Amino acid sequence: MAGGKSGKPTPMMEQFLALKREAEGCLLFYRMGDFFELFFDDAKDAAGVLDIALTTRGEHGGEPVPMCGVPVHSAEGYLARLIKAGRRVAIAEQVETPDEAKARAKREGTPVSKALVKRDIVRFVTAGTLTEEALLEPRRANMLAALAEVRGTIGIASCDISTGATVLEECTPDMLGAVLARIGASEVVVPEGWEHGPEDAGEMARSHFASDEGEARLKTIHGVATLDGFGSFTRAMLAAAGGLIAYLDHVGRGNLPLLLPPALRESGQAMLMDEATRSSLEILAAQNGGRDGSLIAATDRCVTGAGARLLAEDLSSPLLDRSAIEARLALVHWLHADPLSRADLREALRAIPDIGRALGRLVAGRGTPRDLGQVRDGLRDARQLRAKLESLPDTPALLAELLPQMGGHGALVDLLERALVPSPPTERHSGGFIAQGYDASLDELRETSGNARKAIAAMEARYRDETGIASLKIKHNGVLGYFIEVPAKHGDRLMEPDSGFTHRQTMAGAVRFNSVALHEEASRITEAGGHALAAEEAHFEELVGEICNSAAAIAATAAALARIDVSAGQAERAAEGGWCRPEIDEGAVLDIRAGRHPVVEAALAKTDDRFVANDCSLDPDDRLWLIGGPNMGGKSTFLRQNALIVLMAQAGGFVPADSARIGLVDRLFSRVGASDNLARGRSTFMVEMVETAAILSQASERSFVILDEVGRGTSTYDGLALAWAVVEAVHSQIACRCLFATHYHELARLADSCEALSLHHVRAREWKGDLVLLHELSEGAADQSYGLAVARLAGVPQPVVKRAKQVLDKLEKGRAETGGIAAGLGELPLFAAAFAPDEEEKDSLAERIAAIELDALSPRDALDLLYELSAEAKATKS
């Protein structure tokens, strides 16, 4: 990499710098022999992330060139760490052999000794475009999304290129955050200069996000004249699809991955949840960002990675179609009722490879012989599993739809079984994966190569006898090929002119030779071995082609297996926890008996503690519960568990309760807990208000809302006022099902004016100075908050608690004398009528102005009247 004496960059440096310009801000992995090398700032960055040695190589501009490298054979592990750290990597490979480089130099008239092997960027490695097994989490989808705006509507194209699943949808700008939160994309691509995308989104030229181009590319990829058979896609969706395909084409350097026909997601298909709700309910990740402590960790009993990924999708997008929910529940119920068949099914599924991701790698041109073997084994096992399931009685409708998708691959499986060895290797360049008997000419080449190796072994024995050197050995390396090696003390004997040996190399303790016979045998081995490798490579491409021709059908089999695994896993979890099948209702009802929080219950079970179950019964006449009680009493847990039960039921699974009747929920909102978002300059209270505003503006009569301690982040008077107004708005304006937890006892007065609001509290008792939290929900208002008892339980020093008791006594005495901070609130009009006086005053002012006889007014009277009207208008405004 060093510059010449004149300071001019060497050809290798020129090549590197040219490729670096193409890398577009990515770290450049530059292939040199068995290593990927990084230089300059790339080396400094990578060395810090990977914790590897940073060295230097030559000079550039009079300064040493920083350098580090990673072995090619273990590069995937290093790539995974770089991608996780938020880096993007460009892979520059050698695209010709040294011999080809020399031949090219001759044609170009340049010195052969200076021939530089040509390199090119073969791929960009980014977070959303991973397919390698080592770089992906088996139980988590890896989504890439592209966004485009057409006439105020945002189109979203998303795909998991490891399996090819592709979805097109659209939304309004205000719902984009909720949609992206559901998709959970590892990488988002937007048009250059677009203002509405996520902060960390990648950009591409706006010309790529054209709907006509997107439509044309989809038609070409899927070989159709029209997309009508896939769905009625809008211009915004097609524009996003154009951007998605262009980006994949760019990072793959013209080699597109597997893209299955796009599925259309319509707005009414799934329950909506915004990002705050998903985070609050810890659906796929706990608050610390890990999987432990999340809903999916507590419910996932899938035995395959594909099943776990589908379960995550189900929980992220609960259904709104009652018949589709019931179909999933019926399959779970069928498997739940037959433990023996379920156990056999799960054992069979456990052995089936992840054929969806193996297919994805093969179509993307990154597959291995092992991937061929996984497709073969997975399709064969799916066919056998189908036969077993078909023999069982009372097959549910959903399973009857899935079973046909698990067959139909007989010819392909037969081909792969004949062509491949039982356990194909992960590397294809060394051969050895095509089975004996599949190709007679390949068998002959292998036999020739094998016989030659035997001949070399016999030659080694003969040379030992002829020379009398017992330590003589015939060895092989990548530079010399086959050679004869003897210890240095015997070297002179083979140096003699009539020995029949030709000197090749002198080492510190050994001397190496060649012979005519060895050269001939080596040539036979090399020629036969090379032809054999070429034959296996050709067979590999043929087999991949056959699989690509059946890609859609193979993907359907993978999807069917995943759905069956999810259902079996749901049944297994229900059997473990004593969960029930929910009843799905079209009405505005939520009737849960002995409901539990799945995550908290699982955590308590580890310490042999019992979870206290509680009922929740909401209906049109009692749709808003105001819940009081002490901190740590279980209010937040109760709120969350009911939201999770609704979510799990509409995802098509059993729920942790004795019984549950769930009226379909169109949107789920959770405002439970908040933390300072300092990175965006938002305090706890600001976050709380933003989330509350979203609920008040987006919730409908069919929504389910859980709110916890609204207004606690500001002064007592402000907080109470806000909480009061929010409760009234949810009750009277939105009229949805809602659980509202609060410490403001004054809100209990709302029960007198809000007919569909009822009071509840979590029970607690003080016993001999200690607080006993019962975690039971009872009807009626809370008698006190037990704040001092909780403080004492938390270890607050006794003098502080004692002083707080003195202050509390004084405050309560003052409240009793004045009627409390809520005195007079009961006389306020309800939320719906609160603005009527303003409207009446405004109408009165307008009527007065309309009644003025302008021609009858003197200038003085007009001025006086103007002052009066101005004063009245100011009073009305205040």
Short mmCIF file of C-alpha atoms in Angstrom, two decimals, residues 311-560:
data_model
loop_
_atom_site.label_atom_id
_atom_site.label_comp_id
_atom_site.label_asym_id
_atom_site.label_seq_id
_atom_site.Cartn_x
_atom_site.Cartn_y
_atom_site.Cartn_z
CA LEU A 311 -45.22 -15.84 16.86
CA ALA A 312 -43.45 -12.48 17.18
CA GLU A 313 -45.32 -11.29 14.09
CA ASP A 314 -48.64 -12.51 15.53
CA LEU A 315 -48.09 -10.68 18.82
CA SER A 316 -47.02 -7.53 16.96
CA SER A 317 -50.12 -7.57 14.72
CA PRO A 318 -53.17 -8.96 16.56
CA LEU A 319 -56.06 -9.61 14.19
CA LEU A 320 -59.36 -7.74 13.82
CA ASP A 321 -61.12 -10.46 11.81
CA ARG A 322 -63.13 -12.61 14.22
CA SER A 323 -63.27 -15.61 11.88
CA ALA A 324 -59.48 -15.56 11.37
CA ILE A 325 -58.92 -15.37 15.14
CA GLU A 326 -61.32 -18.26 15.72
CA ALA A 327 -59.53 -20.34 13.07
CA ARG A 328 -56.22 -19.94 14.92
CA LEU A 329 -57.87 -20.64 18.28
CA ALA A 330 -59.52 -23.80 16.93
CA LEU A 331 -56.14 -25.23 15.87
CA VAL A 332 -54.59 -24.38 19.25
CA HIS A 333 -57.59 -25.97 21.00
CA TRP A 334 -57.31 -29.15 18.89
CA LEU A 335 -53.65 -29.56 19.78
CA HIS A 336 -54.29 -28.63 23.43
CA ALA A 337 -56.87 -31.40 23.72
CA ASP A 338 -54.47 -34.13 22.50
CA PRO A 339 -51.21 -33.98 24.52
CA LEU A 340 -49.74 -37.17 23.04
CA SER A 341 -50.19 -36.11 19.41
CA ARG A 342 -48.93 -32.64 20.32
CA ALA A 343 -45.75 -34.09 21.85
CA ASP A 344 -45.11 -36.23 18.74
CA LEU A 345 -45.74 -33.24 16.49
CA ARG A 346 -43.35 -31.01 18.41
CA GLU A 347 -40.66 -33.66 18.37
CA ALA A 348 -40.99 -33.97 14.59
CA LEU A 349 -40.93 -30.19 14.10
CA ARG A 350 -37.83 -29.87 16.27
CA ALA A 351 -35.84 -31.90 13.75
CA ILE A 352 -36.93 -29.92 10.67
CA PRO A 353 -34.33 -27.42 9.36
CA ASP A 354 -35.11 -23.75 8.76
CA ILE A 355 -35.89 -24.24 5.08
CA GLY A 356 -37.17 -20.69 4.64
CA ARG A 357 -33.82 -19.12 5.43
CA ALA A 358 -31.88 -21.84 3.57
CA LEU A 359 -34.00 -21.02 0.51
CA GLY A 360 -33.28 -17.32 0.98
CA ARG A 361 -29.52 -17.88 0.97
CA LEU A 362 -29.65 -20.10 -2.11
CA VAL A 363 -31.73 -17.64 -4.15
CA ALA A 364 -29.48 -14.74 -3.07
CA GLY A 365 -26.40 -16.58 -4.38
CA ARG A 366 -24.95 -17.05 -0.87
CA GLY A 367 -26.02 -20.63 -0.37
CA THR A 368 -23.92 -23.66 0.50
CA PRO A 369 -24.24 -27.41 -0.03
CA ARG A 370 -25.52 -27.54 3.55
CA ASP A 371 -28.41 -25.28 2.53
CA LEU A 372 -29.27 -27.71 -0.28
CA GLY A 373 -29.30 -30.48 2.29
CA GLN A 374 -31.54 -28.46 4.60
CA VAL A 375 -34.08 -27.89 1.84
CA ARG A 376 -33.99 -31.60 0.98
CA ASP A 377 -34.40 -32.73 4.59
CA GLY A 378 -37.03 -30.10 5.41
CA LEU A 379 -39.25 -30.93 2.43
CA ARG A 380 -38.92 -34.67 3.07
CA ASP A 381 -39.79 -34.27 6.76
CA ALA A 382 -42.70 -31.95 5.93
CA ARG A 383 -44.18 -34.61 3.64
CA GLN A 384 -43.89 -37.25 6.37
CA LEU A 385 -45.42 -34.90 8.94
CA ARG A 386 -48.30 -34.18 6.63
CA ALA A 387 -49.11 -37.89 6.39
CA LYS A 388 -49.17 -38.20 10.19
CA LEU A 389 -51.44 -35.19 10.66
CA GLU A 390 -53.84 -36.31 7.96
CA SER A 391 -54.38 -39.55 9.87
CA LEU A 392 -55.65 -37.72 12.98
CA PRO A 393 -59.43 -37.21 13.47
CA ASP A 394 -61.43 -33.95 13.48
CA THR A 395 -58.87 -31.87 11.60
CA PRO A 396 -59.50 -28.12 12.17
CA ALA A 397 -60.19 -25.94 9.14
CA LEU A 398 -56.91 -24.01 9.39
CA LEU A 399 -54.89 -27.23 9.49
CA ALA A 400 -56.84 -28.54 6.49
CA GLU A 401 -55.72 -25.42 4.60
CA LEU A 402 -52.08 -25.87 5.64
CA LEU A 403 -51.63 -29.59 4.91
CA PRO A 404 -51.68 -29.35 1.07
CA GLN A 405 -48.85 -26.80 1.26
CA MET A 406 -46.61 -29.38 2.97
CA GLY A 407 -46.44 -31.69 -0.02
CA GLY A 408 -45.96 -31.60 -3.77
CA HIS A 409 -42.16 -31.67 -3.74
CA GLY A 410 -41.65 -35.36 -4.48
CA ALA A 411 -39.58 -34.96 -7.66
CA LEU A 412 -37.37 -32.26 -6.16
CA VAL A 413 -36.76 -34.24 -2.96
CA ASP A 414 -35.92 -37.33 -5.00
CA LEU A 415 -33.43 -35.33 -7.09
CA LEU A 416 -31.73 -33.86 -4.02
CA GLU A 417 -31.56 -37.23 -2.28
CA ARG A 418 -29.86 -38.78 -5.28
CA ALA A 419 -27.53 -35.87 -5.85
CA LEU A 420 -26.30 -35.02 -2.34
CA VAL A 421 -24.34 -36.87 0.32
CA PRO A 422 -26.26 -37.39 3.60
CA SER A 423 -24.51 -34.49 5.39
CA PRO A 424 -23.30 -31.90 2.87
CA PRO A 425 -20.49 -29.56 4.00
CA THR A 426 -20.83 -25.82 4.56
CA GLU A 427 -18.11 -25.05 1.98
CA ARG A 428 -18.71 -25.82 -1.67
CA HIS A 429 -15.28 -24.91 -3.12
CA SER A 430 -13.62 -28.07 -1.77
CA GLY A 431 -16.23 -30.37 -3.27
CA GLY A 432 -17.25 -33.64 -1.69
CA PHE A 433 -21.00 -32.93 -1.54
CA ILE A 434 -22.24 -34.73 -4.67
CA ALA A 435 -23.14 -38.33 -3.88
CA GLN A 436 -21.38 -41.35 -5.39
CA GLY A 437 -23.38 -42.75 -8.30
CA TYR A 438 -25.12 -39.50 -9.27
CA ASP A 439 -22.63 -38.63 -12.04
CA ALA A 440 -20.58 -41.47 -13.60
CA SER A 441 -17.96 -39.12 -15.09
CA LEU A 442 -17.48 -37.42 -11.71
CA ASP A 443 -17.02 -40.84 -10.11
CA GLU A 444 -14.30 -41.64 -12.68
CA LEU A 445 -12.48 -38.39 -11.94
CA ARG A 446 -12.59 -39.14 -8.23
CA GLU A 447 -11.30 -42.65 -8.85
CA THR A 448 -8.44 -41.30 -10.95
CA SER A 449 -7.55 -38.84 -8.26
CA GLY A 450 -7.81 -41.50 -5.58
CA ASN A 451 -5.65 -43.96 -7.51
CA ALA A 452 -3.04 -41.27 -8.05
CA ARG A 453 -2.87 -40.59 -4.32
CA LYS A 454 -2.36 -44.29 -3.72
CA ALA A 455 0.39 -44.22 -6.34
CA ILE A 456 2.09 -41.36 -4.49
CA ALA A 457 1.94 -43.29 -1.23
CA ALA A 458 3.55 -46.28 -2.98
CA MET A 459 6.11 -43.95 -4.56
CA GLU A 460 7.07 -42.60 -1.10
CA ALA A 461 7.68 -46.14 0.15
CA ARG A 462 9.73 -47.00 -2.95
CA TYR A 463 11.91 -43.86 -2.63
CA ARG A 464 12.62 -44.69 1.00
CA ASP A 465 13.84 -48.13 -0.02
CA GLU A 466 15.90 -46.85 -2.96
CA THR A 467 17.60 -44.02 -1.03
CA GLY A 468 17.79 -45.71 2.34
CA ILE A 469 16.37 -42.53 3.94
CA ALA A 470 13.61 -43.73 6.29
CA SER A 471 12.55 -40.17 7.09
CA LEU A 472 11.85 -39.27 3.44
CA LYS A 473 8.31 -37.96 2.96
CA ILE A 474 6.18 -36.74 0.07
CA LYS A 475 4.26 -33.62 1.10
CA HIS A 476 2.02 -30.99 -0.43
CA ASN A 477 1.47 -27.27 -0.04
CA GLY A 478 -0.22 -24.50 -1.98
CA VAL A 479 3.02 -23.07 -3.39
CA LEU A 480 5.10 -26.09 -4.48
CA GLY A 481 2.35 -28.64 -4.91
CA TYR A 482 3.68 -32.16 -4.25
CA PHE A 483 7.37 -32.43 -3.27
CA ILE A 484 9.85 -34.81 -1.65
CA GLU A 485 11.31 -33.70 1.68
CA VAL A 486 14.32 -35.13 3.55
CA PRO A 487 16.23 -33.88 6.60
CA ALA A 488 19.09 -31.49 5.73
CA LYS A 489 21.76 -34.07 6.65
CA HIS A 490 20.50 -36.32 3.80
CA GLY A 491 20.15 -33.54 1.24
CA ASP A 492 23.59 -34.02 -0.41
CA ARG A 493 22.76 -37.61 -1.37
CA LEU A 494 19.75 -36.44 -3.47
CA MET A 495 21.74 -33.53 -4.91
CA GLU A 496 23.95 -35.90 -6.94
CA PRO A 497 23.51 -35.53 -10.73
CA ASP A 498 22.43 -39.12 -11.27
CA SER A 499 20.05 -39.30 -8.27
CA GLY A 500 16.93 -38.70 -10.39
CA PHE A 501 15.82 -35.86 -8.10
CA THR A 502 15.61 -32.13 -8.85
CA HIS A 503 16.31 -29.64 -6.07
CA ARG A 504 13.36 -27.31 -5.26
CA GLN A 505 13.97 -25.58 -1.95
CA THR A 506 16.36 -25.57 0.99
CA MET A 507 14.89 -25.03 4.46
CA ALA A 508 16.56 -24.57 7.85
CA GLY A 509 16.30 -28.24 8.72
CA ALA A 510 15.15 -29.87 5.51
CA VAL A 511 15.67 -29.96 1.74
CA ARG A 512 12.88 -30.35 -0.82
CA PHE A 513 13.05 -32.10 -4.22
CA ASN A 514 10.95 -33.14 -7.18
CA SER A 515 11.10 -36.08 -9.58
CA VAL A 516 9.70 -36.86 -13.01
CA ALA A 517 7.45 -39.63 -11.68
CA LEU A 518 6.13 -37.44 -8.87
CA HIS A 519 5.45 -34.60 -11.29
CA GLU A 520 3.43 -36.89 -13.56
CA GLU A 521 1.35 -38.26 -10.70
CA ALA A 522 0.85 -34.78 -9.30
CA SER A 523 -0.36 -33.58 -12.68
CA ARG A 524 -2.86 -36.42 -12.84
CA ILE A 525 -4.16 -35.56 -9.36
CA THR A 526 -4.38 -31.87 -10.10
CA GLU A 527 -6.10 -32.35 -13.43
CA ALA A 528 -8.59 -34.92 -12.12
CA GLY A 529 -9.23 -32.94 -8.96
CA GLY A 530 -9.81 -29.74 -10.88
CA HIS A 531 -12.24 -31.40 -13.25
CA ALA A 532 -14.04 -33.02 -10.31
CA LEU A 533 -14.43 -29.67 -8.53
CA ALA A 534 -15.70 -28.06 -11.72
CA ALA A 535 -18.23 -30.88 -12.17
CA GLU A 536 -19.49 -30.50 -8.59
CA GLU A 537 -19.77 -26.74 -9.00
CA ALA A 538 -21.87 -27.24 -12.12
CA HIS A 539 -24.12 -29.68 -10.29
CA PHE A 540 -24.47 -27.20 -7.43
CA GLU A 541 -25.69 -24.50 -9.80
CA GLU A 542 -28.12 -26.95 -11.43
CA LEU A 543 -29.60 -27.97 -8.07
CA VAL A 544 -29.90 -24.35 -6.96
CA GLY A 545 -31.71 -23.60 -10.22
CA GLU A 546 -34.22 -26.40 -9.57
CA ILE A 547 -34.87 -25.05 -6.09
CA CYS A 548 -35.28 -21.49 -7.37
CA ASN A 549 -37.88 -22.74 -9.85
CA SER A 550 -39.92 -24.02 -6.89
CA ALA A 551 -39.13 -21.12 -4.54
CA ALA A 552 -42.73 -20.01 -3.98
CA ALA A 553 -43.95 -23.54 -3.21
CA ILE A 554 -41.00 -24.19 -0.86
CA ALA A 555 -41.69 -20.90 0.94
CA ALA A 556 -45.33 -21.94 1.34
CA THR A 557 -44.21 -25.18 2.97
CA ALA A 558 -41.95 -23.25 5.33
CA ALA A 559 -44.84 -20.93 6.23
CA ALA A 560 -47.18 -23.86 6.91
#
